[in-house]
Amino acid sequence: MSVDRREFLGALAVPFLVPGSQTAPLYDLVVKGGHVIDPDQGLSAVRDVAVSGTRIARVAPDIPAPTARRTIGATGLIVTPGLIDVHVHVYDGVASVAAVADDTSLARGVTTVVDAGSAGATTFQGFRKYIIAPSRTRIYAALNISTVGLTMLNELEDLSLVDPKAAVAVVTAHRDSIVAIKVRLGSGLPHGQDLEVLRRARLASDESGVPLMLHIGGSSSPLDEILRVLRRGDMVTHTLREQPNGVIDAEGRVRDAFVAARERGVWMDVAHGSGNFSWATAERAAAQGWWPDTISSDLHARNTAGPVHDLATTLSKFLLLGLSLEEVVARASSGPAKVYRFPTGCGTLREGAEADVAAFRLSSEPFVFADSRKETRTGARGLVPEVTLRAGEPVGHL
Ligand SMILES: [Zn+2]
């Protein structure tokens, strides 16, 4: 029997494919064999994650490697949606303390960040042009109620800089990037002016339709009075500061004002930072069943070498406090995605979402975790970032 020459050569070129099935691989990439934790879908199991172009194509128990152009082995790793950090400072070169988002967040498994007040009404244009636009990290902003933002750390000292009208105009012009109004009621305010600053921030929030992000700690008015101003959708950040400025009162109990605020729909955030996380506060809150809704780092140039390091380290501290892996991942993915108006598909591995994916090693060496006063606790587990994909593209050398 004679063999047609063309058929024979074709068979040599693709020996394993049945004629008619010579199509391109289905997927561009598959992350294979990891333990996928996607709280948005209630998923915690070994799964493969396939990516086509910039999107999640499929999450399934076994996606054969040959169906993808490229495979990233994730056996033994924890695979999550690209994490969301709702409190960082990344106006590098302009704000007083700032990190470079692509180095300190994206390279460490965090694909979406909210810059917490580095830019104000007069400095936001530059933030958009020189930071948001060229960064691979997906960056949003909580606009500082002070027009100058954090170009100085006493940004609220001069009340003429606290301008709700200017803030509303900038939010209105940049709704795709600004998700909140940030107000820092700390010790830098002129005495007795904190409620007036808060009133102006409230006005800007109400008129622009984005929620407030409230920094607490060191203001002159009682915390209970300040929290009363917050409404559904607003966020309190730095909740786990040492008393008297955090969630725990002088008697060691969770403050009623925090419970009442949460019942009204106010979100509770961590924002660890250099001075805003206390083991004593966190342990007392945990013992009373009080947990934050979102876990954020407050990462900036002066705490990347400790005590914060990165968001994964902050999450690991909550493993030590007693949350499960699923619970900590939720507080840095599906949780923040509920708080702010990010585009759909952020903080999830649902099919069709932008393919932001992170993989972590759950290391079982002893970890010494420091708080903001350098008090330490030793944990038996820590999340260590290994792989990040941003919109389907691997970050760094893989
Ligand atoms: Zn901060």
mmCIF file of C-alpha atoms and ligand atoms in Angstrom:
data_model
loop_
_atom_site.group_PDB
_atom_site.id
_atom_site.type_symbol
_atom_site.label_atom_id
_atom_site.label_comp_id
_atom_site.label_asym_id
_atom_site.label_seq_id
_atom_site.Cartn_x
_atom_site.Cartn_y
_atom_site.Cartn_z
ATOM 1 C CA MET A 1 0.000 0.000 0.000
ATOM 2 C CA SER A 2 1.482 3.304 -1.019
ATOM 3 C CA VAL A 3 1.633 6.237 1.383
ATOM 4 C CA ASP A 4 0.876 9.708 0.157
ATOM 5 C CA ARG A 5 4.113 11.691 0.600
ATOM 6 C CA ARG A 6 2.486 14.811 1.955
ATOM 7 C CA GLU A 7 0.569 12.841 4.563
ATOM 8 C CA PHE A 8 3.752 11.024 5.584
ATOM 9 C CA LEU A 9 5.751 14.248 6.118
ATOM 10 C CA GLY A 10 2.885 15.777 8.032
ATOM 11 C CA ALA A 11 2.814 12.762 10.317
ATOM 12 C CA LEU A 12 6.568 13.140 10.959
ATOM 13 C CA ALA A 13 6.226 16.789 11.897
ATOM 14 C CA VAL A 14 3.533 16.193 14.513
ATOM 15 C CA PRO A 15 3.820 12.563 15.436
ATOM 16 C CA PHE A 16 1.553 12.669 18.493
ATOM 17 C CA LEU A 17 -1.363 14.554 17.084
ATOM 18 C CA VAL A 18 -4.280 12.974 15.289
ATOM 19 C CA PRO A 19 -4.845 14.683 11.909
ATOM 20 C CA GLY A 20 -7.360 17.455 12.367
ATOM 21 C CA SER A 21 -6.359 18.206 15.988
ATOM 22 C CA GLN A 22 -3.281 20.292 15.136
ATOM 23 C CA THR A 23 -4.403 23.387 17.055
ATOM 24 C CA ALA A 24 -2.403 25.772 19.210
ATOM 25 C CA PRO A 25 -2.284 25.029 22.961
ATOM 26 C CA LEU A 26 -5.494 26.054 24.671
ATOM 27 C CA TYR A 27 -3.825 28.164 27.341
ATOM 28 C CA ASP A 28 -0.821 30.454 27.558
ATOM 29 C CA LEU A 29 0.178 29.293 30.989
ATOM 30 C CA VAL A 30 -0.830 26.876 33.698
ATOM 31 C CA VAL A 31 0.104 27.161 37.385
ATOM 32 C CA LYS A 32 0.183 23.524 38.280
ATOM 33 C CA GLY A 33 -0.274 21.502 41.436
ATOM 34 C CA GLY A 34 -0.601 24.240 44.064
ATOM 35 C CA HIS A 35 -3.022 24.400 46.956
ATOM 36 C CA VAL A 36 -5.388 27.077 45.691
ATOM 37 C CA ILE A 37 -7.045 29.315 48.258
ATOM 38 C CA ASP A 38 -9.624 31.581 46.684
ATOM 39 C CA PRO A 39 -12.006 32.788 49.396
ATOM 40 C CA ASP A 40 -14.154 34.538 46.786
ATOM 41 C CA GLN A 41 -15.170 31.100 45.464
ATOM 42 C CA GLY A 42 -14.966 29.308 48.817
ATOM 43 C CA LEU A 43 -12.141 27.233 47.359
ATOM 44 C CA SER A 44 -9.289 25.632 49.316
ATOM 45 C CA ALA A 45 -7.941 22.558 47.500
ATOM 46 C CA VAL A 46 -5.230 21.375 45.127
ATOM 47 C CA ARG A 47 -6.050 22.878 41.747
ATOM 48 C CA ASP A 48 -4.412 23.991 38.529
ATOM 49 C CA VAL A 49 -4.939 27.540 37.303
ATOM 50 C CA ALA A 50 -4.899 28.143 33.552
ATOM 51 C CA VAL A 51 -4.380 31.575 32.021
ATOM 52 C CA SER A 52 -5.244 32.758 28.514
ATOM 53 C CA GLY A 53 -3.861 36.157 27.577
ATOM 54 C CA THR A 54 -4.503 38.447 30.540
ATOM 55 C CA ARG A 55 -7.388 36.434 32.004
ATOM 56 C CA ILE A 56 -8.018 33.410 34.200
ATOM 57 C CA ALA A 57 -9.277 30.735 31.811
ATOM 58 C CA ARG A 58 -9.923 27.817 34.111
ATOM 59 C CA VAL A 59 -9.386 26.504 37.640
ATOM 60 C CA ALA A 60 -9.671 22.728 37.770
ATOM 61 C CA PRO A 61 -8.169 19.647 39.487
ATOM 62 C CA ASP A 62 -6.055 18.542 36.542
ATOM 63 C CA ILE A 63 -5.263 20.691 33.539
ATOM 64 C CA PRO A 64 -2.740 18.712 31.443
ATOM 65 C CA ALA A 65 0.553 20.576 30.961
ATOM 66 C CA PRO A 66 0.577 20.045 27.163
ATOM 67 C CA THR A 67 -2.578 22.148 26.862
ATOM 68 C CA ALA A 68 -0.541 25.233 27.853
ATOM 69 C CA ARG A 69 2.461 26.919 26.250
ATOM 70 C CA ARG A 70 4.123 27.263 29.617
ATOM 71 C CA THR A 71 3.838 25.542 32.991
ATOM 72 C CA ILE A 72 4.760 26.996 36.367
ATOM 73 C CA GLY A 73 5.136 24.218 38.912
ATOM 74 C CA ALA A 74 3.436 25.084 42.199
ATOM 75 C CA THR A 75 3.417 21.744 43.974
ATOM 76 C CA GLY A 76 3.701 22.410 47.706
ATOM 77 C CA LEU A 77 2.892 26.114 47.303
ATOM 78 C CA ILE A 78 -0.165 28.086 48.380
ATOM 79 C CA VAL A 79 -1.722 29.725 45.313
ATOM 80 C CA THR A 80 -3.959 32.752 45.879
ATOM 81 C CA PRO A 81 -5.449 35.615 43.932
ATOM 82 C CA GLY A 82 -2.898 38.416 43.586
ATOM 83 C CA LEU A 83 -3.189 40.036 47.002
ATOM 84 C CA ILE A 84 -4.699 43.445 47.707
ATOM 85 C CA ASP A 85 -2.982 45.744 50.215
ATOM 86 C CA VAL A 86 -5.307 48.613 51.124
ATOM 87 C CA HIS A 87 -2.698 50.701 52.916
ATOM 88 C CA VAL A 88 0.711 51.436 51.410
ATOM 89 C CA HIS A 89 2.763 54.555 50.618
ATOM 90 C CA VAL A 90 4.208 54.548 47.119
ATOM 91 C CA TYR A 91 4.583 58.176 45.955
ATOM 92 C CA ASP A 92 8.294 57.568 45.572
ATOM 93 C CA GLY A 93 10.388 60.717 45.230
ATOM 94 C CA VAL A 94 7.623 63.064 46.389
ATOM 95 C CA ALA A 95 5.975 61.905 49.629
ATOM 96 C CA SER A 96 7.936 61.945 52.874
ATOM 97 C CA VAL A 97 8.002 58.179 53.211
ATOM 98 C CA ALA A 98 7.406 56.066 50.148
ATOM 99 C CA ALA A 99 8.348 52.724 48.708
ATOM 100 C CA VAL A 100 8.459 51.611 45.060
ATOM 101 C CA ALA A 101 5.287 49.571 44.544
ATOM 102 C CA ASP A 102 6.689 47.179 41.940
ATOM 103 C CA ASP A 103 9.600 46.252 44.221
ATOM 104 C CA THR A 104 7.936 46.087 47.621
ATOM 105 C CA SER A 105 4.409 44.976 46.736
ATOM 106 C CA LEU A 106 4.223 43.385 43.275
ATOM 107 C CA ALA A 107 7.419 41.377 43.664
ATOM 108 C CA ARG A 108 6.014 40.101 46.982
ATOM 109 C CA GLY A 109 2.661 38.724 45.766
ATOM 110 C CA VAL A 110 0.620 41.925 46.002
ATOM 111 C CA THR A 111 -0.873 42.960 42.656
ATOM 112 C CA THR A 112 -3.227 45.728 43.838
ATOM 113 C CA VAL A 113 -2.502 48.484 46.364
ATOM 114 C CA VAL A 114 -4.224 51.545 47.737
ATOM 115 C CA ASP A 115 -1.868 54.404 48.477
ATOM 116 C CA ALA A 116 -3.129 55.838 51.747
ATOM 117 C CA GLY A 117 -2.948 59.581 51.387
ATOM 118 C CA SER A 118 0.441 60.247 49.820
ATOM 119 C CA ALA A 119 -1.255 62.492 47.275
ATOM 120 C CA GLY A 120 -3.637 65.378 47.911
ATOM 121 C CA ALA A 121 -5.620 67.548 45.517
ATOM 122 C CA THR A 122 -2.626 69.533 44.264
ATOM 123 C CA THR A 123 -0.240 66.584 43.996
ATOM 124 C CA PHE A 124 -2.529 63.873 42.614
ATOM 125 C CA GLN A 125 -1.901 64.658 38.924
ATOM 126 C CA GLY A 126 1.764 63.830 39.401
ATOM 127 C CA PHE A 127 0.909 60.661 41.313
ATOM 128 C CA ARG A 128 -1.246 59.512 38.448
ATOM 129 C CA LYS A 129 1.244 60.403 35.749
ATOM 130 C CA TYR A 130 4.507 59.301 37.359
ATOM 131 C CA ILE A 131 3.430 56.490 39.695
ATOM 132 C CA ILE A 132 0.107 54.917 38.686
ATOM 133 C CA ALA A 133 0.647 54.991 34.923
ATOM 134 C CA PRO A 134 4.148 53.480 34.625
ATOM 135 C CA SER A 135 3.799 50.924 37.445
ATOM 136 C CA ARG A 136 2.913 47.318 36.775
ATOM 137 C CA THR A 137 1.276 47.145 40.198
ATOM 138 C CA ARG A 138 -2.373 48.118 40.018
ATOM 139 C CA ILE A 139 -2.378 51.303 42.104
ATOM 140 C CA TYR A 140 -5.349 53.188 43.556
ATOM 141 C CA ALA A 141 -5.387 56.170 45.857
ATOM 142 C CA ALA A 142 -7.077 57.329 49.005
ATOM 143 C CA LEU A 143 -6.805 61.078 48.441
ATOM 144 C CA ASN A 144 -5.447 63.040 51.383
ATOM 145 C CA ILE A 145 -7.873 65.720 52.602
ATOM 146 C CA SER A 146 -4.822 67.972 52.824
ATOM 147 C CA THR A 147 -4.120 69.390 49.374
ATOM 148 C CA VAL A 148 -0.378 68.726 49.713
ATOM 149 C CA GLY A 149 -0.759 65.100 50.768
ATOM 150 C CA LEU A 150 2.269 63.631 52.488
ATOM 151 C CA THR A 151 4.830 65.949 50.954
ATOM 152 C CA MET A 152 5.117 66.907 54.624
ATOM 153 C CA LEU A 153 4.219 64.773 57.620
ATOM 154 C CA ASN A 154 2.313 67.563 59.381
ATOM 155 C CA GLU A 155 0.056 67.966 56.358
ATOM 156 C CA LEU A 156 -2.936 69.106 58.451
ATOM 157 C CA GLU A 157 -1.135 71.702 60.559
ATOM 158 C CA ASP A 158 -2.294 74.577 58.395
ATOM 159 C CA LEU A 159 -6.072 74.378 58.102
ATOM 160 C CA SER A 160 -6.043 76.351 54.861
ATOM 161 C CA LEU A 161 -4.637 73.179 53.270
ATOM 162 C CA VAL A 162 -7.670 71.164 54.404
ATOM 163 C CA ASP A 163 -9.870 71.892 51.448
ATOM 164 C CA PRO A 164 -12.901 69.672 50.787
ATOM 165 C CA LYS A 165 -13.852 71.523 47.606
ATOM 166 C CA ALA A 166 -10.478 70.845 46.010
ATOM 167 C CA ALA A 167 -10.664 67.174 47.063
ATOM 168 C CA VAL A 168 -14.136 66.721 45.555
ATOM 169 C CA ALA A 169 -12.990 68.219 42.236
ATOM 170 C CA VAL A 170 -10.019 65.843 42.014
ATOM 171 C CA VAL A 171 -12.046 62.754 42.991
ATOM 172 C CA THR A 172 -14.648 63.675 40.385
ATOM 173 C CA ALA A 173 -11.987 63.954 37.682
ATOM 174 C CA HIS A 174 -10.244 60.685 38.660
ATOM 175 C CA ARG A 175 -12.952 58.256 39.745
ATOM 176 C CA ASP A 176 -11.141 55.400 38.024
ATOM 177 C CA SER A 177 -8.211 55.796 40.435
ATOM 178 C CA ILE A 178 -9.416 57.366 43.685
ATOM 179 C CA VAL A 179 -11.326 55.039 45.994
ATOM 180 C CA ALA A 180 -11.432 56.971 49.279
ATOM 181 C CA ILE A 181 -10.658 60.206 51.145
ATOM 182 C CA LYS A 182 -7.835 59.772 53.643
ATOM 183 C CA VAL A 183 -7.655 61.738 56.868
ATOM 184 C CA ARG A 184 -4.859 61.277 59.393
ATOM 185 C CA LEU A 185 -6.034 62.272 62.842
ATOM 186 C CA GLY A 186 -2.706 61.893 64.564
ATOM 187 C CA SER A 187 -0.528 63.959 66.821
ATOM 188 C CA GLY A 188 0.530 66.415 64.098
ATOM 189 C CA LEU A 189 -2.701 68.410 64.254
ATOM 190 C CA PRO A 190 -3.112 71.791 65.928
ATOM 191 C CA HIS A 191 -4.668 71.090 69.329
ATOM 192 C CA GLY A 192 -8.447 70.916 69.297
ATOM 193 C CA GLN A 193 -8.741 70.959 65.514
ATOM 194 C CA ASP A 194 -9.204 67.268 64.876
ATOM 195 C CA LEU A 195 -13.011 67.363 64.752
ATOM 196 C CA GLU A 196 -12.931 70.297 62.349
ATOM 197 C CA VAL A 197 -10.530 68.446 60.049
ATOM 198 C CA LEU A 198 -12.762 65.381 60.271
ATOM 199 C CA ARG A 199 -15.842 67.479 59.485
ATOM 200 C CA ARG A 200 -14.181 68.712 56.305
ATOM 201 C CA ALA A 201 -13.097 65.199 55.325
ATOM 202 C CA ARG A 202 -16.651 63.957 55.950
ATOM 203 C CA LEU A 203 -17.966 66.709 53.689
ATOM 204 C CA ALA A 204 -15.525 65.765 50.910
ATOM 205 C CA SER A 205 -16.485 62.116 51.258
ATOM 206 C CA ASP A 206 -20.214 62.823 51.170
ATOM 207 C CA GLU A 207 -19.985 65.179 48.212
ATOM 208 C CA SER A 208 -17.656 63.002 46.150
ATOM 209 C CA GLY A 209 -19.357 59.694 46.998
ATOM 210 C CA VAL A 210 -16.178 57.856 48.037
ATOM 211 C CA PRO A 211 -15.778 56.592 51.627
ATOM 212 C CA LEU A 212 -13.488 57.892 54.339
ATOM 213 C CA MET A 213 -10.310 56.127 55.386
ATOM 214 C CA LEU A 214 -9.625 57.286 58.927
ATOM 215 C CA HIS A 215 -6.172 57.056 60.518
ATOM 216 C CA ILE A 216 -6.529 56.983 64.306
ATOM 217 C CA GLY A 217 -4.000 57.631 67.043
ATOM 218 C CA GLY A 218 -2.874 60.599 69.082
ATOM 219 C CA SER A 219 -5.661 63.064 68.329
ATOM 220 C CA SER A 220 -6.891 65.352 71.085
ATOM 221 C CA SER A 221 -10.625 64.517 70.973
ATOM 222 C CA PRO A 222 -11.837 61.227 72.475
ATOM 223 C CA LEU A 223 -11.658 58.316 70.044
ATOM 224 C CA ASP A 224 -15.296 57.450 70.717
ATOM 225 C CA GLU A 225 -16.365 60.895 69.531
ATOM 226 C CA ILE A 226 -14.254 60.573 66.383
ATOM 227 C CA LEU A 227 -15.589 57.133 65.476
ATOM 228 C CA ARG A 228 -19.168 58.398 65.712
ATOM 229 C CA VAL A 229 -18.581 60.388 62.511
ATOM 230 C CA LEU A 230 -17.982 57.230 60.468
ATOM 231 C CA ARG A 231 -20.710 55.603 58.383
ATOM 232 C CA ARG A 232 -21.316 52.464 56.357
ATOM 233 C CA GLY A 233 -18.480 51.871 53.881
ATOM 234 C CA ASP A 234 -15.904 54.001 55.747
ATOM 235 C CA MET A 235 -12.755 52.385 57.111
ATOM 236 C CA VAL A 236 -10.804 52.748 60.360
ATOM 237 C CA THR A 237 -7.138 52.062 59.818
ATOM 238 C CA HIS A 238 -4.466 51.264 62.461
ATOM 239 C CA THR A 239 -7.043 49.546 64.712
ATOM 240 C CA LEU A 240 -4.442 47.382 66.481
ATOM 241 C CA ARG A 241 -2.336 50.233 67.855
ATOM 242 C CA GLU A 242 -1.385 49.989 71.481
ATOM 243 C CA GLN A 243 -3.941 51.467 73.854
ATOM 244 C CA PRO A 244 -5.192 54.149 74.356
ATOM 245 C CA ASN A 245 -5.323 54.701 70.589
ATOM 246 C CA GLY A 246 -6.539 51.359 69.252
ATOM 247 C CA VAL A 247 -9.424 48.952 69.583
ATOM 248 C CA ILE A 248 -8.527 47.963 73.171
ATOM 249 C CA ASP A 249 -9.405 50.298 76.068
ATOM 250 C CA ALA A 250 -7.536 50.908 79.330
ATOM 251 C CA GLU A 251 -9.284 47.907 80.956
ATOM 252 C CA GLY A 252 -8.131 45.606 78.192
ATOM 253 C CA ARG A 253 -11.550 45.291 76.538
ATOM 254 C CA VAL A 254 -12.635 45.898 72.956
ATOM 255 C CA ARG A 255 -14.077 49.403 72.918
ATOM 256 C CA ASP A 256 -17.830 49.693 72.498
ATOM 257 C CA ALA A 257 -17.322 52.439 69.909
ATOM 258 C CA PHE A 258 -15.513 49.982 67.612
ATOM 259 C CA VAL A 259 -18.254 47.396 68.022
ATOM 260 C CA ALA A 260 -20.925 50.013 67.323
ATOM 261 C CA ALA A 261 -19.047 51.322 64.267
ATOM 262 C CA ARG A 262 -18.736 47.844 62.842
ATOM 263 C CA GLU A 263 -22.437 47.259 63.376
ATOM 264 C CA ARG A 264 -23.059 50.377 61.273
ATOM 265 C CA GLY A 265 -21.020 48.854 58.446
ATOM 266 C CA VAL A 266 -17.644 50.521 59.090
ATOM 267 C CA TRP A 267 -14.669 48.377 58.000
ATOM 268 C CA MET A 268 -11.780 47.669 60.360
ATOM 269 C CA ASP A 269 -8.258 47.576 58.934
ATOM 270 C CA VAL A 270 -4.782 46.828 60.332
ATOM 271 C CA ALA A 271 -2.182 49.006 58.519
ATOM 272 C CA HIS A 272 0.706 47.622 60.574
ATOM 273 C CA GLY A 273 3.333 50.246 59.736
ATOM 274 C CA SER A 274 6.226 51.328 61.891
ATOM 275 C CA GLY A 275 4.042 52.373 64.806
ATOM 276 C CA ASN A 276 0.605 50.861 64.426
ATOM 277 C CA PHE A 277 0.646 47.220 65.404
ATOM 278 C CA SER A 278 0.924 45.998 68.968
ATOM 279 C CA TRP A 279 1.075 42.337 69.932
ATOM 280 C CA ALA A 280 -0.607 43.137 73.259
ATOM 281 C CA THR A 281 -3.545 44.825 71.507
ATOM 282 C CA ALA A 282 -3.844 42.174 68.813
ATOM 283 C CA GLU A 283 -3.747 39.335 71.339
ATOM 284 C CA ARG A 284 -6.371 40.938 73.570
ATOM 285 C CA ALA A 285 -8.619 41.626 70.585
ATOM 286 C CA ALA A 286 -8.195 38.064 69.300
ATOM 287 C CA ALA A 287 -8.985 36.614 72.734
ATOM 288 C CA GLN A 288 -12.287 38.520 72.613
ATOM 289 C CA GLY A 289 -13.039 37.280 69.099
ATOM 290 C CA TRP A 290 -12.373 40.659 67.491
ATOM 291 C CA TRP A 291 -10.648 40.463 64.103
ATOM 292 C CA PRO A 292 -10.028 43.067 61.422
ATOM 293 C CA ASP A 293 -11.940 42.884 58.125
ATOM 294 C CA THR A 294 -8.850 43.649 56.071
ATOM 295 C CA ILE A 295 -5.167 43.080 56.803
ATOM 296 C CA SER A 296 -2.876 45.701 55.291
ATOM 297 C CA SER A 297 0.785 46.526 55.730
ATOM 298 C CA ASP A 298 1.213 50.338 55.763
ATOM 299 C CA LEU A 299 4.411 49.551 53.917
ATOM 300 C CA HIS A 300 6.777 52.421 53.179
ATOM 301 C CA ALA A 301 10.471 53.007 52.732
ATOM 302 C CA ARG A 302 11.214 53.074 56.459
ATOM 303 C CA ASN A 303 9.650 49.734 57.394
ATOM 304 C CA THR A 304 10.453 47.362 54.545
ATOM 305 C CA ALA A 305 13.531 46.262 56.521
ATOM 306 C CA GLY A 306 11.255 45.640 59.527
ATOM 307 C CA PRO A 307 9.028 45.437 61.386
ATOM 308 C CA VAL A 308 6.695 45.170 58.369
ATOM 309 C CA HIS A 309 8.905 43.651 55.607
ATOM 310 C CA ASP A 310 5.927 42.918 53.345
ATOM 311 C CA LEU A 311 2.223 42.043 53.402
ATOM 312 C CA ALA A 312 2.959 38.303 53.579
ATOM 313 C CA THR A 313 4.769 38.863 56.886
ATOM 314 C CA THR A 314 1.816 40.810 58.274
ATOM 315 C CA LEU A 315 -0.514 37.980 57.197
ATOM 316 C CA SER A 316 1.794 35.469 58.888
ATOM 317 C CA LYS A 317 1.417 37.360 62.177
ATOM 318 C CA PHE A 318 -2.324 36.696 61.992
ATOM 319 C CA LEU A 319 -1.678 32.979 61.453
ATOM 320 C CA LEU A 320 0.172 33.128 64.753
ATOM 321 C CA LEU A 321 -2.732 35.016 66.358
ATOM 322 C CA GLY A 322 -5.075 32.192 65.406
ATOM 323 C CA LEU A 323 -6.635 32.876 62.011
ATOM 324 C CA SER A 324 -6.592 30.082 59.438
ATOM 325 C CA LEU A 325 -4.766 30.382 56.130
ATOM 326 C CA GLU A 326 -8.108 30.809 54.385
ATOM 327 C CA GLU A 327 -9.085 33.589 56.793
ATOM 328 C CA VAL A 328 -5.871 35.565 56.325
ATOM 329 C CA VAL A 329 -5.985 35.226 52.530
ATOM 330 C CA ALA A 330 -9.621 36.416 52.549
ATOM 331 C CA ARG A 331 -8.593 39.553 54.447
ATOM 332 C CA ALA A 332 -6.146 40.447 51.683
ATOM 333 C CA SER A 333 -8.212 39.420 48.646
ATOM 334 C CA SER A 334 -11.989 38.988 48.672
ATOM 335 C CA GLY A 335 -12.278 41.165 51.820
ATOM 336 C CA PRO A 336 -10.690 44.339 50.403
ATOM 337 C CA ALA A 337 -12.455 43.703 47.082
ATOM 338 C CA LYS A 338 -15.724 44.180 48.957
ATOM 339 C CA VAL A 339 -14.566 47.414 50.572
ATOM 340 C CA TYR A 340 -13.503 49.460 47.556
ATOM 341 C CA ARG A 341 -14.771 49.936 44.035
ATOM 342 C CA PHE A 342 -12.006 48.118 42.226
ATOM 343 C CA PRO A 343 -12.731 46.855 38.734
ATOM 344 C CA THR A 344 -14.446 43.492 38.717
ATOM 345 C CA GLY A 345 -12.082 40.589 38.769
ATOM 346 C CA CYS A 346 -9.697 41.905 41.410
ATOM 347 C CA GLY A 347 -8.950 39.654 44.407
ATOM 348 C CA THR A 348 -10.430 36.533 42.836
ATOM 349 C CA LEU A 349 -9.442 33.598 40.639
ATOM 350 C CA ARG A 350 -12.841 33.334 38.955
ATOM 351 C CA GLU A 351 -12.740 32.471 35.286
ATOM 352 C CA GLY A 352 -12.657 35.664 33.237
ATOM 353 C CA ALA A 353 -11.002 37.742 35.979
ATOM 354 C CA GLU A 354 -7.721 39.479 35.220
ATOM 355 C CA ALA A 355 -5.019 36.873 35.851
ATOM 356 C CA ASP A 356 -3.436 38.317 38.985
ATOM 357 C CA VAL A 357 -2.101 35.278 40.826
ATOM 358 C CA ALA A 358 0.361 34.803 43.682
ATOM 359 C CA ALA A 359 2.068 31.726 45.070
ATOM 360 C CA PHE A 360 3.624 31.450 48.517
ATOM 361 C CA ARG A 361 5.680 28.890 50.342
ATOM 362 C CA LEU A 362 4.278 28.127 53.776
ATOM 363 C CA SER A 363 7.576 27.800 55.556
ATOM 364 C CA SER A 364 7.687 25.906 58.817
ATOM 365 C CA GLU A 365 10.908 27.349 60.191
ATOM 366 C CA PRO A 366 10.572 29.384 63.386
ATOM 367 C CA PHE A 367 9.806 33.020 62.540
ATOM 368 C CA VAL A 368 10.511 35.848 64.973
ATOM 369 C CA PHE A 369 7.854 38.485 64.370
ATOM 370 C CA ALA A 370 8.340 41.990 65.774
ATOM 371 C CA ASP A 371 5.580 44.506 66.430
ATOM 372 C CA SER A 372 5.932 48.280 66.278
ATOM 373 C CA ARG A 373 7.623 48.416 69.695
ATOM 374 C CA LYS A 374 10.005 45.647 68.666
ATOM 375 C CA GLU A 375 8.259 43.198 70.984
ATOM 376 C CA THR A 376 8.559 39.782 69.450
ATOM 377 C CA ARG A 377 6.635 36.544 69.168
ATOM 378 C CA THR A 378 7.899 33.370 67.579
ATOM 379 C CA GLY A 379 5.646 31.677 65.048
ATOM 380 C CA ALA A 380 5.988 28.231 63.544
ATOM 381 C CA ARG A 381 4.718 29.199 60.089
ATOM 382 C CA GLY A 382 5.306 32.020 57.673
ATOM 383 C CA LEU A 383 4.146 32.860 54.162
ATOM 384 C CA VAL A 384 7.056 33.520 51.841
ATOM 385 C CA PRO A 385 6.307 35.001 48.393
ATOM 386 C CA GLU A 386 7.521 32.828 45.500
ATOM 387 C CA VAL A 387 5.626 33.715 42.325
ATOM 388 C CA THR A 388 3.511 36.634 41.132
ATOM 389 C CA LEU A 389 1.546 36.931 37.909
ATOM 390 C CA ARG A 390 0.146 40.336 36.969
ATOM 391 C CA ALA A 391 -2.457 40.180 34.195
ATOM 392 C CA GLY A 392 -1.076 36.802 33.137
ATOM 393 C CA GLU A 393 2.580 37.905 32.997
ATOM 394 C CA PRO A 394 5.091 36.494 35.475
ATOM 395 C CA VAL A 395 6.877 39.115 37.564
ATOM 396 C CA GLY A 396 10.654 38.846 37.915
ATOM 397 C CA HIS A 397 12.725 35.831 36.915
ATOM 398 C CA LEU A 398 10.826 32.594 36.676
HETATM 399 ZN ZN ZN B 1 -0.044 54.850 56.445
#
